[in-house]
Coordinates of C-alpha atoms in Angstrom, one line a residue:
M1 CA -16.1 -23.9 -8.8
R2 CA -16.6 -20.3 -7.3
K3 CA -17.2 -21.7 -3.5
N4 CA -13.8 -24.1 -3.9
F5 CA -11.7 -21.4 -5.1
I6 CA -12.8 -19.2 -2.0
C7 CA -12.1 -22.2 0.3
L8 CA -8.7 -22.9 -1.5
F9 CA -7.8 -19.0 -0.7
F10 CA -8.6 -18.9 2.8
I11 CA -6.6 -22.3 3.2
L12 CA -3.8 -20.8 2.1
L13 CA -4.3 -17.6 3.7
F14 CA -4.3 -19.6 7.0
A15 CA -1.3 -21.6 6.3
F16 CA 0.5 -18.4 5.0
I17 CA -0.2 -16.4 8.3
N18 CA 0.8 -19.3 10.3
A19 CA 4.0 -19.6 8.4
F20 CA 4.4 -15.7 8.7
H21 CA 3.8 -15.8 12.4
A22 CA 6.1 -19.0 13.1
A23 CA 9.0 -17.4 11.2
A24 CA 8.4 -13.9 13.2
E25 CA 8.5 -16.1 16.3
E26 CA 11.1 -17.8 15.5
S27 CA 12.9 -14.5 14.5
Y28 CA 12.4 -13.2 17.4
L29 CA 13.2 -16.1 19.6
E30 CA 16.6 -15.7 17.7
Q31 CA 17.2 -12.3 18.5
L32 CA 16.6 -12.9 22.3
L33 CA 19.4 -15.9 22.3
E34 CA 22.0 -13.6 20.2
L35 CA 21.4 -10.6 22.7
S36 CA 21.5 -13.1 26.0
E37 CA 24.8 -14.1 24.4
E38 CA 26.1 -11.0 24.1
K39 CA 25.1 -9.9 27.4
K40 CA 26.6 -13.0 28.6
L41 CA 23.8 -13.5 30.8
Y42 CA 24.8 -17.1 31.4
E43 CA 28.1 -15.7 33.8
D44 CA 25.5 -13.1 35.6
R45 CA 25.7 -14.2 39.2
Y46 CA 22.0 -13.6 39.4
W47 CA 21.7 -16.3 36.9
H48 CA 23.8 -18.3 39.0
T49 CA 21.8 -17.5 42.4
L50 CA 18.3 -18.7 40.4
L51 CA 20.0 -21.8 39.3
H52 CA 22.2 -22.3 42.7
Y53 CA 25.3 -23.1 40.8
K54 CA 28.6 -23.3 42.7
A55 CA 31.8 -24.1 41.8
G56 CA 32.6 -27.6 42.2
I57 CA 35.7 -30.0 42.4
F58 CA 35.6 -30.3 38.7
E59 CA 33.2 -28.1 37.2
K60 CA 30.7 -25.7 38.1
R61 CA 27.0 -27.2 39.3
S62 CA 24.0 -26.5 40.7
L63 CA 23.3 -27.6 44.2
I64 CA 19.7 -28.9 43.3
D65 CA 19.5 -32.5 42.0
D66 CA 16.3 -32.8 41.1
P67 CA 16.5 -33.4 37.1
R68 CA 13.0 -31.5 36.7
F69 CA 14.8 -28.1 37.9
F70 CA 16.9 -28.3 34.5
I71 CA 15.1 -27.5 31.0
A72 CA 18.5 -28.2 29.3
D73 CA 19.7 -31.9 29.6
N74 CA 23.1 -30.6 30.9
G75 CA 21.2 -28.1 32.7
K76 CA 22.8 -29.2 36.2
T77 CA 26.4 -28.3 35.1
N78 CA 26.1 -25.9 32.3
P79 CA 24.6 -22.2 32.8
Q80 CA 24.7 -21.4 29.2
S81 CA 23.0 -24.3 27.9
E82 CA 20.6 -24.0 30.6
L83 CA 19.7 -20.0 29.9
K84 CA 19.5 -21.0 26.3
E85 CA 16.9 -23.7 26.5
T86 CA 15.0 -21.8 29.2
I87 CA 14.5 -19.2 26.7
K88 CA 13.5 -21.3 24.2
S89 CA 11.0 -22.7 26.4
F90 CA 9.0 -19.7 27.2
F91 CA 7.9 -20.2 23.7
S92 CA 6.4 -23.5 24.0
E93 CA 2.8 -23.8 22.6
Q94 CA 2.5 -27.5 23.8
I95 CA 2.8 -26.6 27.6
K96 CA -0.4 -24.9 29.3
D97 CA -0.8 -22.4 32.4
I98 CA 0.7 -23.4 35.6
E99 CA 3.5 -25.8 34.0
H100 CA 4.2 -23.8 31.3
P101 CA 8.0 -22.3 32.1
Q102 CA 6.9 -18.9 32.2
C103 CA 5.1 -20.0 35.5
R104 CA 7.1 -23.2 36.4
F105 CA 10.2 -20.9 36.6
I106 CA 8.5 -17.6 37.3
A107 CA 11.8 -15.7 38.7
R108 CA 13.9 -16.6 35.6
Y109 CA 10.9 -15.6 33.5
N110 CA 10.9 -12.2 35.2
W111 CA 14.4 -11.9 35.4
L112 CA 15.2 -12.2 31.5
K113 CA 12.2 -10.6 30.8
E114 CA 13.9 -7.4 32.3
K115 CA 17.5 -8.1 31.2
L116 CA 16.3 -9.1 27.6
N117 CA 12.9 -6.5 27.4
I118 CA 11.0 -9.3 26.3
D119 CA 7.8 -8.0 24.4
E120 CA 5.3 -10.7 26.1
T121 CA 2.7 -10.1 23.3
K122 CA 5.0 -12.3 21.0
L123 CA 5.0 -15.1 23.3
P124 CA 2.1 -17.4 24.4
K125 CA -0.3 -15.9 26.7
V126 CA -0.3 -18.0 29.6
Q127 CA -2.2 -17.9 33.2
C128 CA -0.2 -18.4 36.3
T129 CA -3.6 -18.5 38.4
E130 CA -2.3 -21.0 41.3
Y131 CA 0.9 -18.8 41.7
I132 CA -1.3 -15.6 42.0
E133 CA -3.7 -17.5 44.4
V134 CA -1.0 -18.9 46.8
T135 CA 0.5 -15.4 46.9
G136 CA -2.4 -13.5 47.0
K137 CA -3.3 -15.5 50.4
M138 CA 0.1 -15.1 51.9
K139 CA -0.4 -11.0 51.1
P140 CA 3.6 -10.8 52.1
K141 CA 4.5 -7.2 53.7
S142 CA 7.7 -8.1 55.5
A143 CA 10.1 -10.7 56.5
A144 CA 12.1 -12.1 59.6
F145 CA 15.1 -14.5 59.5
V146 CA 14.4 -16.7 62.3
F147 CA 16.8 -18.8 64.6
P148 CA 15.4 -21.2 67.0
G149 CA 18.4 -22.4 69.6
S150 CA 19.7 -25.5 69.7
F151 CA 18.1 -28.5 70.9
M152 CA 20.6 -31.0 72.7
N153 CA 18.3 -34.3 72.4
R154 CA 17.9 -34.4 68.7
P155 CA 21.1 -34.8 66.6
A156 CA 19.9 -32.8 63.8
S157 CA 18.8 -29.4 65.9
M158 CA 22.5 -29.7 68.5
F159 CA 23.3 -26.5 66.4
G160 CA 20.0 -24.5 65.9
H161 CA 18.3 -24.0 62.7
T162 CA 17.2 -21.3 60.5
F163 CA 14.4 -20.4 58.5
I164 CA 12.4 -17.7 56.9
R165 CA 9.0 -16.1 58.1
I166 CA 7.3 -14.0 55.6
D167 CA 4.7 -11.5 57.5
S168 CA 1.2 -10.6 56.2
E169 CA -0.5 -7.3 56.6
Y170 CA -2.0 -8.9 60.1
Q171 CA -0.7 -7.7 63.1
S172 CA -0.2 -11.0 64.6
K173 CA 3.1 -12.3 63.7
L174 CA 1.7 -16.2 64.3
L175 CA -0.3 -15.5 61.2
G176 CA 2.6 -15.3 59.0
H177 CA 4.5 -18.0 57.1
A178 CA 7.4 -19.7 57.4
V179 CA 9.6 -21.2 54.7
N180 CA 11.9 -23.9 55.9
Y181 CA 14.4 -26.2 54.2
S182 CA 15.0 -29.5 55.6
A183 CA 16.1 -33.0 55.1
F184 CA 12.7 -35.3 54.5
T185 CA 14.1 -38.3 57.0
G186 CA 10.7 -40.4 56.6
G187 CA 10.4 -40.4 60.4
G188 CA 12.8 -41.6 63.3
D189 CA 15.5 -39.2 64.8
D190 CA 18.3 -41.1 66.1
M191 CA 22.0 -41.1 65.5
L192 CA 21.7 -42.6 62.2
Y193 CA 19.9 -39.3 61.2
A194 CA 23.5 -37.7 61.8
I195 CA 25.2 -40.3 59.9
K196 CA 23.2 -40.6 56.7
G197 CA 23.1 -36.7 57.1
V198 CA 26.6 -36.4 57.2
F199 CA 27.1 -38.5 53.6
G200 CA 23.8 -36.8 52.1
F201 CA 21.4 -40.0 52.2
Y202 CA 18.4 -37.8 52.8
K203 CA 16.8 -35.6 50.1
G204 CA 16.2 -31.9 51.4
Y205 CA 13.0 -30.0 50.4
Y206 CA 11.8 -26.5 50.6
S207 CA 8.3 -25.9 52.4
I208 CA 5.7 -23.4 53.2
L209 CA 3.9 -24.0 56.4
P210 CA 2.1 -21.3 58.9
Y211 CA 4.3 -20.0 61.2
Y212 CA 2.2 -21.1 64.4
E213 CA 2.9 -24.4 63.6
K214 CA 6.7 -23.6 63.8
V215 CA 6.4 -22.0 67.0
K216 CA 4.6 -24.8 68.3
E217 CA 7.1 -27.3 67.4
Y218 CA 10.5 -25.2 68.5
N219 CA 8.9 -23.1 71.1
D220 CA 6.6 -25.3 72.8
I221 CA 7.7 -29.1 72.5
D222 CA 11.2 -28.8 71.5
Q223 CA 11.9 -26.2 74.6
R224 CA 13.9 -23.7 72.3
D225 CA 13.9 -19.9 72.5
M226 CA 13.6 -18.2 69.3
W227 CA 15.0 -15.0 67.7
E228 CA 13.4 -13.5 65.2
Y229 CA 15.6 -11.0 62.9
I230 CA 13.2 -8.4 61.3
M231 CA 14.4 -7.9 57.6
N232 CA 14.3 -4.6 55.7
L233 CA 13.2 -6.6 52.6
S234 CA 11.2 -4.2 50.3
E235 CA 7.8 -5.6 49.0
D236 CA 9.5 -5.8 45.9
E237 CA 12.2 -8.0 46.8
L238 CA 10.1 -9.8 49.0
K239 CA 8.0 -10.6 45.5
K240 CA 11.3 -11.9 43.9
M241 CA 11.9 -14.1 47.0
L242 CA 8.4 -15.6 46.4
M243 CA 8.8 -16.3 42.9
H244 CA 12.2 -18.3 43.3
I245 CA 10.4 -20.2 46.3
W246 CA 7.9 -21.0 43.8
E247 CA 10.2 -22.4 41.4
L248 CA 11.9 -24.7 44.1
K249 CA 8.4 -26.4 45.3
N250 CA 8.5 -30.0 45.4
L251 CA 11.8 -30.2 44.0
Y252 CA 14.7 -32.0 46.1
S253 CA 18.6 -31.5 46.8
Y254 CA 20.8 -33.7 48.8
Y255 CA 21.2 -33.0 52.4
Y256 CA 24.3 -32.6 53.8
F257 CA 24.7 -31.9 57.6
F258 CA 28.1 -30.1 57.5
D259 CA 27.3 -27.6 54.5
E260 CA 24.4 -28.0 52.1
N261 CA 22.3 -27.7 55.3
C262 CA 18.9 -26.1 56.0
S263 CA 20.8 -22.6 57.2
Y264 CA 22.9 -22.7 53.8
N265 CA 20.3 -23.4 51.4
I266 CA 18.0 -20.9 53.1
L267 CA 20.3 -18.2 52.0
F268 CA 19.7 -18.6 48.2
L269 CA 16.2 -17.2 48.9
L270 CA 17.7 -14.1 50.4
E271 CA 20.1 -13.7 47.5
A272 CA 17.4 -14.0 45.1
A273 CA 15.4 -11.4 47.0
R274 CA 18.4 -9.0 47.1
P275 CA 20.8 -9.5 44.3
S276 CA 23.4 -7.5 45.7
L277 CA 23.9 -9.8 48.5
N278 CA 26.7 -12.5 48.7
L279 CA 26.0 -14.8 51.6
T280 CA 26.3 -18.5 50.2
D281 CA 29.9 -17.4 49.2
K282 CA 31.0 -16.7 52.7
F283 CA 30.9 -20.6 53.6
G284 CA 33.0 -23.2 52.9
F285 CA 33.3 -27.1 54.1
W286 CA 30.6 -26.3 57.1
V287 CA 28.1 -24.1 57.6
I288 CA 27.0 -23.5 61.4
P289 CA 23.4 -21.9 61.7
I290 CA 24.5 -19.3 64.2
D291 CA 27.2 -18.2 61.7
T292 CA 24.5 -17.8 59.2
V293 CA 22.7 -15.4 61.4
R294 CA 26.0 -13.5 61.8
A295 CA 26.2 -13.3 58.1
V296 CA 22.6 -12.0 57.7
K297 CA 23.0 -9.4 60.2
E298 CA 26.3 -8.1 58.8
S299 CA 25.0 -7.9 55.3
G300 CA 22.7 -5.1 56.6
L301 CA 19.3 -6.8 56.2
V302 CA 18.3 -6.7 60.2
D303 CA 16.4 -3.7 61.5
S304 CA 15.8 -5.1 64.9
V305 CA 16.0 -8.4 67.0
N306 CA 12.7 -10.1 69.0
Y307 CA 13.2 -12.8 71.5
R308 CA 10.6 -15.3 71.9
A309 CA 10.8 -17.4 75.0
S310 CA 10.1 -20.9 75.1
K311 CA 7.4 -22.6 76.9
T312 CA 10.0 -24.1 79.0
T313 CA 11.9 -20.8 80.0
T314 CA 8.5 -19.1 80.2
I315 CA 7.5 -21.8 83.0
N316 CA 11.0 -21.8 84.8
H317 CA 10.8 -18.0 85.2
I318 CA 7.3 -17.9 86.4
S319 CA 8.2 -20.5 89.0
S320 CA 11.8 -18.8 89.9
L321 CA 9.1 -16.1 91.5
L322 CA 7.3 -18.5 93.7
D323 CA 8.4 -20.2 96.9
E324 CA 9.1 -24.3 97.0
N325 CA 5.6 -24.7 98.6
T326 CA 3.6 -23.1 95.9
N327 CA 5.3 -24.5 93.1
S328 CA 4.5 -28.0 95.1
I329 CA 0.9 -26.9 95.1
A330 CA 1.0 -26.2 91.3
L331 CA 2.8 -29.3 90.5
Q332 CA -0.3 -30.9 92.5
I333 CA -2.7 -29.0 90.2
I334 CA -1.1 -29.9 87.2
N335 CA -1.1 -33.7 87.6
G336 CA -5.0 -33.6 88.8
E337 CA -4.0 -34.1 92.5
T338 CA -5.4 -31.0 93.8
D339 CA -8.2 -28.6 92.7
P340 CA -7.1 -25.2 91.2
E341 CA -9.4 -23.7 94.0
T342 CA -7.1 -25.0 96.7
L343 CA -4.3 -22.2 95.5
L344 CA -7.1 -19.5 94.7
N345 CA -8.5 -19.9 98.6
N346 CA -5.0 -19.9 100.1
K347 CA -4.9 -17.0 102.4
N348 CA -1.2 -17.3 103.0
L349 CA -0.6 -16.1 99.3
T350 CA -1.0 -12.9 97.5
V351 CA -2.8 -12.3 94.3
D352 CA 0.3 -12.3 92.1
E353 CA 1.6 -15.6 93.8
K354 CA -1.6 -17.4 93.2
T355 CA -1.6 -15.7 89.4
H356 CA 1.7 -17.3 89.3
G357 CA 0.9 -20.4 90.4
L358 CA -2.2 -20.9 88.0
D359 CA -0.4 -19.6 85.1
I360 CA 2.5 -22.3 85.7
A361 CA -0.5 -24.9 86.0
S362 CA -2.1 -23.5 82.9
E363 CA 1.0 -23.5 80.8
M364 CA 2.4 -27.1 82.2
V365 CA -1.1 -28.6 81.2
Q366 CA -0.8 -27.3 77.5
Y367 CA 2.9 -28.7 77.5
K368 CA 2.0 -31.9 78.7
Y369 CA -0.5 -32.4 76.2
L370 CA 1.6 -31.1 73.5
K371 CA 4.3 -33.7 74.9
G372 CA 1.3 -36.6 74.5
E373 CA 1.3 -36.9 78.3
L374 CA -2.1 -36.1 78.3
N375 CA -5.1 -37.0 76.5
K376 CA -7.1 -34.6 74.9
D377 CA -10.4 -35.3 77.4
D378 CA -8.1 -35.0 80.4
Y379 CA -6.2 -32.0 78.9
L380 CA -9.5 -30.3 77.8
K381 CA -11.3 -30.8 81.5
R382 CA -7.9 -29.7 83.8
F383 CA -7.0 -26.7 81.5
L384 CA -10.7 -24.9 81.2
H385 CA -11.0 -25.6 85.1
I386 CA -7.9 -24.1 85.6
L387 CA -8.6 -20.9 83.4
K388 CA -12.1 -20.8 84.9
I389 CA -10.7 -20.5 88.5
R390 CA -7.5 -18.4 87.1
S391 CA -10.1 -15.9 85.5
Q392 CA -11.2 -14.8 88.8
L393 CA -7.9 -13.0 89.8
G394 CA -8.3 -10.7 86.8
K395 CA -6.2 -9.9 83.3
R396 CA -2.8 -8.6 84.1
D397 CA -0.8 -6.2 81.5
D398 CA 1.8 -7.9 79.0
N399 CA 4.7 -7.0 81.1
F400 CA 3.5 -8.9 84.2
Y401 CA 6.2 -11.5 82.9
K402 CA 8.4 -9.7 81.7
I403 CA 11.3 -12.5 81.1
P404 CA 14.9 -11.0 81.1
N405 CA 16.2 -11.1 77.5
P406 CA 19.6 -13.5 77.1
V407 CA 22.1 -12.3 75.1
N408 CA 21.5 -12.7 71.4
P409 CA 23.0 -15.7 70.0
E410 CA 25.0 -13.8 67.2
N411 CA 26.7 -12.0 70.2
G412 CA 28.1 -15.1 71.7
H413 CA 32.1 -15.9 70.9
L414 CA 32.5 -17.1 67.0
S415 CA 32.4 -20.7 66.0
N416 CA 36.0 -21.4 65.2
R417 CA 38.6 -21.6 68.2
L418 CA 42.8 -21.3 68.0
A419 CA 44.3 -21.8 71.3
V420 CA 48.2 -21.2 71.8
G421 CA 49.4 -22.4 75.7
I422 CA 52.4 -23.4 77.7
G423 CA 52.1 -26.1 80.2
V424 CA 54.0 -28.8 82.4
K425 CA 53.4 -32.1 82.6
K426 CA 55.6 -34.4 84.7
D427 CA 58.3 -31.9 85.0
Y428 CA 58.0 -31.4 81.1
L429 CA 57.8 -27.9 79.5
F430 CA 55.7 -27.7 76.3
Q431 CA 54.0 -25.3 73.9
E432 CA 50.3 -26.3 72.8
I433 CA 48.3 -25.7 69.8
K434 CA 44.9 -26.3 69.3
I435 CA 42.6 -25.6 66.6
R436 CA 38.7 -26.3 66.9
P437 CA 36.3 -25.8 63.7
A438 CA 33.1 -26.1 66.1
Y439 CA 31.8 -24.9 68.1
H440 CA 31.3 -24.5 72.1
D441 CA 32.6 -26.3 75.2
L442 CA 32.0 -26.2 78.8
L443 CA 34.4 -24.0 79.7
D444 CA 33.8 -21.4 77.0
P445 CA 31.8 -18.2 77.3
D446 CA 28.0 -18.9 78.0
E447 CA 26.8 -16.1 76.4
G448 CA 24.5 -16.6 73.4
Y449 CA 25.4 -20.3 74.4
R450 CA 23.2 -22.7 75.8
E451 CA 24.3 -23.4 79.8
G452 CA 25.8 -26.6 79.9
S453 CA 25.9 -27.5 76.4
Q454 CA 29.3 -28.7 74.6
I455 CA 29.3 -29.5 71.0
V456 CA 33.0 -30.1 69.6
F457 CA 33.8 -31.5 66.5
T458 CA 37.6 -32.5 65.3
D459 CA 39.4 -30.4 67.9
I460 CA 42.8 -31.1 67.4
R461 CA 45.6 -30.6 69.8
A462 CA 49.7 -30.6 69.1
R463 CA 52.1 -30.2 71.4
Y464 CA 56.1 -29.4 71.3
Y465 CA 58.1 -30.7 74.2
F466 CA 61.2 -28.8 74.9
E467 CA 63.1 -31.7 76.8
N468 CA 63.3 -33.9 73.6
K469 CA 62.2 -30.9 71.0
K470 CA 59.5 -33.0 69.5
F471 CA 56.3 -32.2 68.3
K472 CA 53.5 -34.7 69.2
L473 CA 50.0 -35.1 68.4
E474 CA 48.2 -34.8 71.5
G475 CA 44.7 -35.8 70.7
V476 CA 41.9 -35.3 68.3
D477 CA 38.3 -35.2 69.3
I478 CA 36.3 -36.0 66.6
V479 CA 33.1 -36.0 68.5
D480 CA 32.7 -34.6 71.8
I481 CA 29.4 -33.6 72.7
V482 CA 27.9 -32.9 76.3
S483 CA 24.4 -32.0 77.5
I484 CA 23.9 -31.1 81.4
S485 CA 20.2 -30.0 82.0
P486 CA 19.2 -29.5 85.3
M487 CA 16.0 -30.8 86.8
T488 CA 13.4 -28.3 87.9
E489 CA 10.2 -28.8 90.2
F490 CA 8.2 -29.0 86.7
F491 CA 11.0 -30.4 84.1
K492 CA 12.8 -33.6 84.7
P493 CA 15.5 -34.0 81.3
N494 CA 18.3 -36.4 81.5
S495 CA 22.0 -35.1 81.0
W496 CA 24.2 -37.4 79.0
K497 CA 27.7 -37.2 76.8
I498 CA 29.2 -39.2 74.4
S499 CA 32.5 -38.6 72.7
T500 CA 35.2 -40.4 70.7
G501 CA 38.7 -39.8 69.1
I502 CA 42.3 -40.2 69.6
T503 CA 44.1 -39.3 72.9
Q504 CA 47.1 -39.8 74.9
K505 CA 46.8 -42.3 77.9
I506 CA 49.2 -43.2 80.5
F507 CA 50.4 -47.1 80.1
K508 CA 51.6 -49.4 82.7
D509 CA 55.3 -48.3 81.4
G510 CA 54.5 -44.6 82.6
N511 CA 54.7 -43.1 79.4
D512 CA 51.9 -41.6 77.4
H513 CA 50.7 -43.8 74.2
A514 CA 48.2 -42.8 71.7
V515 CA 44.8 -44.7 71.6
L516 CA 41.5 -44.9 69.9
Y517 CA 38.8 -43.9 72.6
G518 CA 35.1 -43.9 73.0
N519 CA 33.2 -42.8 76.2
G520 CA 29.6 -42.0 77.0
G521 CA 28.0 -41.2 80.3
Y522 CA 24.1 -40.7 81.5
G523 CA 23.0 -38.8 84.5
L524 CA 21.2 -36.1 86.8
A525 CA 21.8 -32.4 86.8
F526 CA 20.6 -29.8 89.3
E527 CA 21.0 -25.9 89.8
D528 CA 21.1 -23.3 92.2
N529 CA 22.7 -19.9 92.4
S530 CA 25.1 -20.6 95.2
K531 CA 26.3 -23.9 93.7
G532 CA 25.9 -23.4 90.0
L533 CA 25.2 -26.3 87.6
Y534 CA 26.2 -29.5 89.2
Y535 CA 25.8 -32.9 87.8
I536 CA 26.6 -36.7 88.5
L537 CA 27.0 -39.0 85.2
A538 CA 27.3 -42.9 85.3
E539 CA 30.2 -43.5 82.5
S540 CA 31.7 -46.1 80.1
D541 CA 34.9 -46.1 78.6
I542 CA 37.0 -48.2 76.2
Y543 CA 40.1 -47.9 74.9
I544 CA 41.8 -49.5 71.8
S545 CA 45.5 -49.7 71.0
R546 CA 48.0 -52.5 70.1
K547 CA 50.5 -51.5 72.7
L548 CA 47.7 -52.4 75.5
E549 CA 48.6 -56.1 76.8
D550 CA 45.0 -57.2 75.7
K551 CA 44.9 -54.5 73.1
Y552 CA 41.7 -53.0 74.9
S553 CA 40.6 -51.7 77.9
V554 CA 36.9 -51.4 79.1
G555 CA 35.8 -49.3 82.3
I556 CA 32.9 -48.3 83.8
G557 CA 32.5 -45.2 86.8
I558 CA 31.2 -42.0 87.7
T559 CA 32.0 -38.4 87.2
P560 CA 30.6 -35.8 89.4
G561 CA 31.2 -32.2 88.3
I562 CA 30.0 -28.6 88.9
I563 CA 29.8 -25.9 86.3
K564 CA 29.6 -22.3 88.0
P565 CA 29.9 -18.7 86.6
I566 CA 31.8 -16.7 89.2
T567 CA 31.3 -13.6 87.2
R568 CA 30.1 -12.6 83.9
F569 CA 33.8 -12.7 82.7
W570 CA 35.0 -15.6 84.9
K571 CA 33.9 -19.2 85.0
I572 CA 34.9 -22.3 86.5
T573 CA 34.4 -26.1 85.8
F574 CA 35.6 -28.9 88.4
S575 CA 35.0 -32.6 88.0
L576 CA 36.0 -35.8 89.9
E577 CA 36.6 -39.0 87.6
A578 CA 36.4 -42.7 89.0
L579 CA 36.8 -45.1 86.7
H580 CA 37.4 -49.1 87.0
Y581 CA 38.7 -50.8 84.1
F582 CA 37.4 -54.4 84.2
A583 CA 38.1 -55.8 81.0
G584 CA 41.1 -56.2 78.7
D585 CA 44.0 -54.0 80.6
K586 CA 42.7 -53.9 83.9
T587 CA 43.2 -50.8 86.5
D588 CA 41.5 -48.1 88.6
T589 CA 41.7 -44.3 87.3
Y590 CA 41.2 -41.4 89.4
K591 CA 41.3 -38.1 87.7
G592 CA 40.3 -34.6 89.0
T593 CA 40.3 -31.7 86.9
F594 CA 40.0 -28.2 87.6
N595 CA 39.5 -25.2 84.8
Q596 CA 39.0 -21.7 84.8
N597 CA 38.1 -19.4 81.8
F598 CA 38.5 -15.9 82.2
R599 CA 36.8 -13.7 79.4
I600 CA 38.6 -10.7 77.7
S601 CA 36.3 -9.8 75.0
Q602 CA 33.7 -11.4 73.0
N603 CA 36.6 -13.6 71.0
N604 CA 39.2 -13.6 73.3
S605 CA 39.7 -15.6 76.7
I606 CA 42.4 -16.9 78.9
S607 CA 41.9 -20.6 80.2
L608 CA 43.7 -22.0 83.1
N609 CA 43.5 -26.0 83.1
L610 CA 44.7 -28.1 86.0
S611 CA 44.5 -32.1 86.4
R612 CA 46.0 -34.8 88.6
I613 CA 45.3 -38.2 87.5
K614 CA 46.3 -41.7 89.2
T615 CA 46.1 -44.8 86.7
Y616 CA 47.9 -48.3 87.5
T617 CA 50.5 -46.6 90.1
I618 CA 51.2 -44.0 88.6
Y619 CA 50.5 -40.3 89.4
Q620 CA 50.7 -37.7 86.6
S621 CA 49.8 -33.9 87.0
E622 CA 49.3 -31.1 84.4
A623 CA 48.8 -27.3 84.1
I624 CA 48.5 -25.4 81.0
L625 CA 47.6 -21.7 80.5
S626 CA 46.1 -20.8 77.2
W627 CA 45.1 -17.7 75.0
N628 CA 42.0 -18.6 73.0
L629 CA 40.9 -16.7 69.9
Y630 CA 37.6 -17.3 68.6
F631 CA 37.1 -16.8 64.8

């Protein structure tokens, strides 16, 4: 009897303690919820940063689309509800350790702990071992904002890219980690990528990779120079950023090429690190990577900039130090046609020239292997033999190949352009206004941009003709992309162009009429100091209009041209176009254009465009002088 009484006593005592504990816990939870309401933390900008909330068309919503990112059922669109459910989740006894909200959403937890002065002894004890292990291996000490330049032969990379490098205590930056946001395309990289990317058919993910892998991808294989903007984030700020990166792992948001893209989403990580930043609000309907670089630099985050030349730039630089014959020998070594000792034993060459030739050979053999043009056995055999011969020439100091730093991309002209001008066409005087949201054409100043590249989206032109006192839409270039890449001894890139939109075209009646057009071209380009960049493209052209006799006209032809910077401030382009329209409305068209651009300042220039065209039996000339403002 006595034994039963004692058992009952302890059972009741245990139940009482549990009930008391539950009541105390519930009471503490209520206190935290009331305090969060009182402080209106759901309106705090940092809470919105951590949840990626932005104003939508109808309501505020998070840009993260994965439902696993939200604890409240309506958390994607309701910051208040998400905050309330997040606080509740910290008291969960059912979820353990790494999946517990205290760990899974560790940035939210730490921020709320600070804002609400949460007593951790009143919460379930959770071990975030995996997070501690991962960050322990990274040993973050500093960070850089990295910009690999454009890569014209890949639609996703035409504007460049940005990501964050987190540096450890190691001296070599290659041992750092790259934090990247990109679309998961499942393979394939063609124009379909651009279309699917524009309309959000891809899911985008944050990822962490070894930095040397990104250098190999961008610098060595894709031939893209890189700029590393060293940021002044403190270790505490780095810790906040890593906690937020951890929250985002394996979660998706739909990728949109123009706005919610790689460069825009990476800015949330910087805002999570330093709450005073306000980077994501600086952008609207489109986000161009170089504009995010400018925004980061203007925010005061950047202390210094490092330039990392691509393998292609390095090889071309070394090649420029040699004559044609030595480059030719190096090429034979690369192709396995000549033994490297031939170069070593050449008595007509200096030690430096032999060193340059063998260094080119080793770099190119590496490049060919990375591009899949050499199998591993051939690569190792050829590469090691070159190194063995090269070692006989001794080590050179780090400045032996001092590649000149180009102008930093952020110091080029801004991405938007407004142009106003006055001109003459067929003896008719007109005024013209042009607006271009993005971003660079062949005539614009090259500083900060890739020479021979043009990426134009939605360039709109309108004119006012004094003769009839009427405005006229002159054209809309929806897309106009040109890549003029010179061939060298070692690289043989193709040049190409593609464009579509609406333009005015001369018809048989001698008047201009609006037509839909599509144009594509493919060819070769070369470059030397005297001629500049010169090229020839085979082209195809199509016009569509109800006012054409056959409703369409299809032609083929060629376009040779020259792009030549005369001085740092003066640039010219010249081209001749000959097209034979053989289907639909038939005619031959010949057009010559001569354009000049005078750079006044980083964001101002004056351009003069002259053209003369013959189509059907009609000749037409045009001249226009414009002031260009980049903004």
